[in-house]
Coordinates of C-alpha atoms in Angstrom, one line a residue:
Q267 CA 0.0 0.0 0.0
V268 CA 1.0 3.6 -0.4
Q269 CA 0.8 6.1 2.4
L270 CA 0.8 9.8 1.5
V271 CA 1.5 12.6 3.9
E272 CA 1.0 16.2 2.8
S273 CA 2.7 19.2 4.3
G274 CA 3.3 22.9 3.6
G275 CA -0.2 24.2 3.9
G276 CA -1.1 27.4 5.8
S277 CA -2.4 30.9 5.5
V278 CA -1.0 33.4 3.1
Q279 CA -2.0 36.8 1.7
P280 CA -3.2 37.2 -1.9
G281 CA -0.1 37.2 -4.2
G282 CA 1.9 35.1 -1.8
S283 CA 3.4 31.7 -2.3
L284 CA 3.4 28.3 -0.7
R285 CA 5.0 25.0 -1.5
L286 CA 3.2 21.8 -0.7
S287 CA 4.9 18.5 -0.3
C288 CA 3.6 15.0 -0.5
A289 CA 5.8 12.2 0.9
A290 CA 5.0 8.6 0.0
S291 CA 6.1 5.6 2.0
E292 CA 6.5 3.4 -1.0
S293 CA 9.5 1.8 -2.5
I294 CA 8.0 1.9 -6.0
F295 CA 6.9 5.5 -5.9
S296 CA 8.4 6.2 -9.3
I297 CA 5.8 4.0 -11.2
Y298 CA 2.8 6.0 -9.9
D299 CA 1.1 8.9 -11.6
M300 CA 0.8 11.7 -9.0
G301 CA -1.7 14.5 -8.7
W302 CA -2.8 17.4 -6.5
Y303 CA -6.5 18.0 -6.1
R304 CA -8.4 20.5 -4.0
Q305 CA -11.8 20.8 -2.4
A306 CA -13.0 24.3 -1.8
P307 CA -15.2 25.2 1.3
G308 CA -18.8 24.2 0.8
K309 CA -18.1 22.2 -2.3
Q310 CA -18.9 18.6 -2.8
Q311 CA -16.3 17.7 -5.4
R312 CA -12.6 17.6 -5.5
E313 CA -11.1 19.2 -8.6
L314 CA -7.8 18.4 -10.3
V315 CA -5.2 21.0 -9.8
A316 CA -2.2 19.4 -11.4
S317 CA -0.8 16.0 -12.3
I318 CA 2.5 14.5 -13.2
S319 CA 2.9 11.1 -14.8
S320 CA 5.4 8.5 -13.9
G321 CA 7.3 9.6 -17.0
G322 CA 7.3 13.3 -15.9
N323 CA 4.5 14.6 -18.2
T324 CA 2.6 17.4 -16.5
N325 CA -1.0 18.7 -16.8
Y326 CA -2.6 21.7 -15.2
A327 CA -6.1 23.0 -14.6
D328 CA -6.7 26.2 -16.5
F329 CA -7.2 28.2 -13.4
V330 CA -3.6 27.5 -12.2
K331 CA -1.6 27.6 -15.4
G332 CA 1.3 30.0 -15.1
R333 CA 1.0 30.1 -11.4
F334 CA 1.5 26.6 -10.1
T335 CA 4.2 24.0 -10.8
I336 CA 4.1 20.4 -10.0
S337 CA 7.3 18.4 -9.8
R338 CA 8.5 15.1 -8.4
D339 CA 11.7 13.8 -6.8
N340 CA 11.6 10.0 -7.1
A341 CA 14.8 9.6 -5.0
K342 CA 12.9 11.2 -2.1
N343 CA 9.5 9.6 -2.9
T344 CA 8.0 13.1 -2.9
V345 CA 5.8 15.2 -5.2
Y346 CA 5.7 19.0 -4.8
L347 CA 3.3 21.8 -5.7
Q348 CA 4.8 25.2 -5.9
M349 CA 2.0 27.8 -5.7
N350 CA 2.7 31.4 -6.7
S351 CA 0.5 34.4 -7.1
L352 CA -2.1 32.9 -4.8
K353 CA -5.7 34.1 -5.0
P354 CA -8.5 33.9 -2.5
E355 CA -10.3 31.4 -4.7
D356 CA -7.4 29.1 -4.2
T357 CA -8.5 28.5 -0.7
A358 CA -9.2 24.8 -0.2
V359 CA -8.0 21.6 1.3
Y360 CA -5.4 20.2 -1.0
Y361 CA -5.0 16.5 -1.4
C362 CA -2.2 14.4 -2.8
N363 CA -3.1 11.4 -5.0
A364 CA -1.2 8.4 -6.3
N365 CA -2.7 6.4 -9.1
R366 CA -1.7 3.4 -11.1
Y367 CA -4.3 1.4 -13.0
F368 CA -7.1 0.4 -10.6
R369 CA -5.1 1.5 -7.5
S370 CA -5.6 5.0 -6.1
Y371 CA -4.4 6.4 -2.8
W372 CA -5.2 9.7 -1.1
G373 CA -3.5 11.7 1.6
Q374 CA -5.3 13.3 4.5
G375 CA -5.2 16.8 2.9
T376 CA -3.6 20.1 3.9
Q377 CA -5.4 23.4 4.4
V378 CA -4.5 26.4 2.2
T379 CA -6.1 29.7 3.1
V380 CA -5.6 32.8 1.0
S381 CA -7.0 35.9 2.6
S382 CA -6.1 39.5 3.5

């Protein structure tokens, strides 16, 4: 099984930056596609923020393009989300996801709050 632990969340003012980390306790981390999702306050659905495949291909939601960067360090079993130019609408719980075929794992989430 894959255990995922997110860190790096917190409160920041609009225009600020945060870097989220997701550490996986898994010896074969490198074969998983990784993603960051978020769930805004009062919303039922989690939405994809960014993903990075096992081969390093990245994909971003339109609302974060040019502001967020996803990366992975397979040697450290860790995926990152660098978030710049944060907006109040980025406020959400951010979840790390690992996926391979029918297997999907989620972290507990980390709160990101963007406000003045």
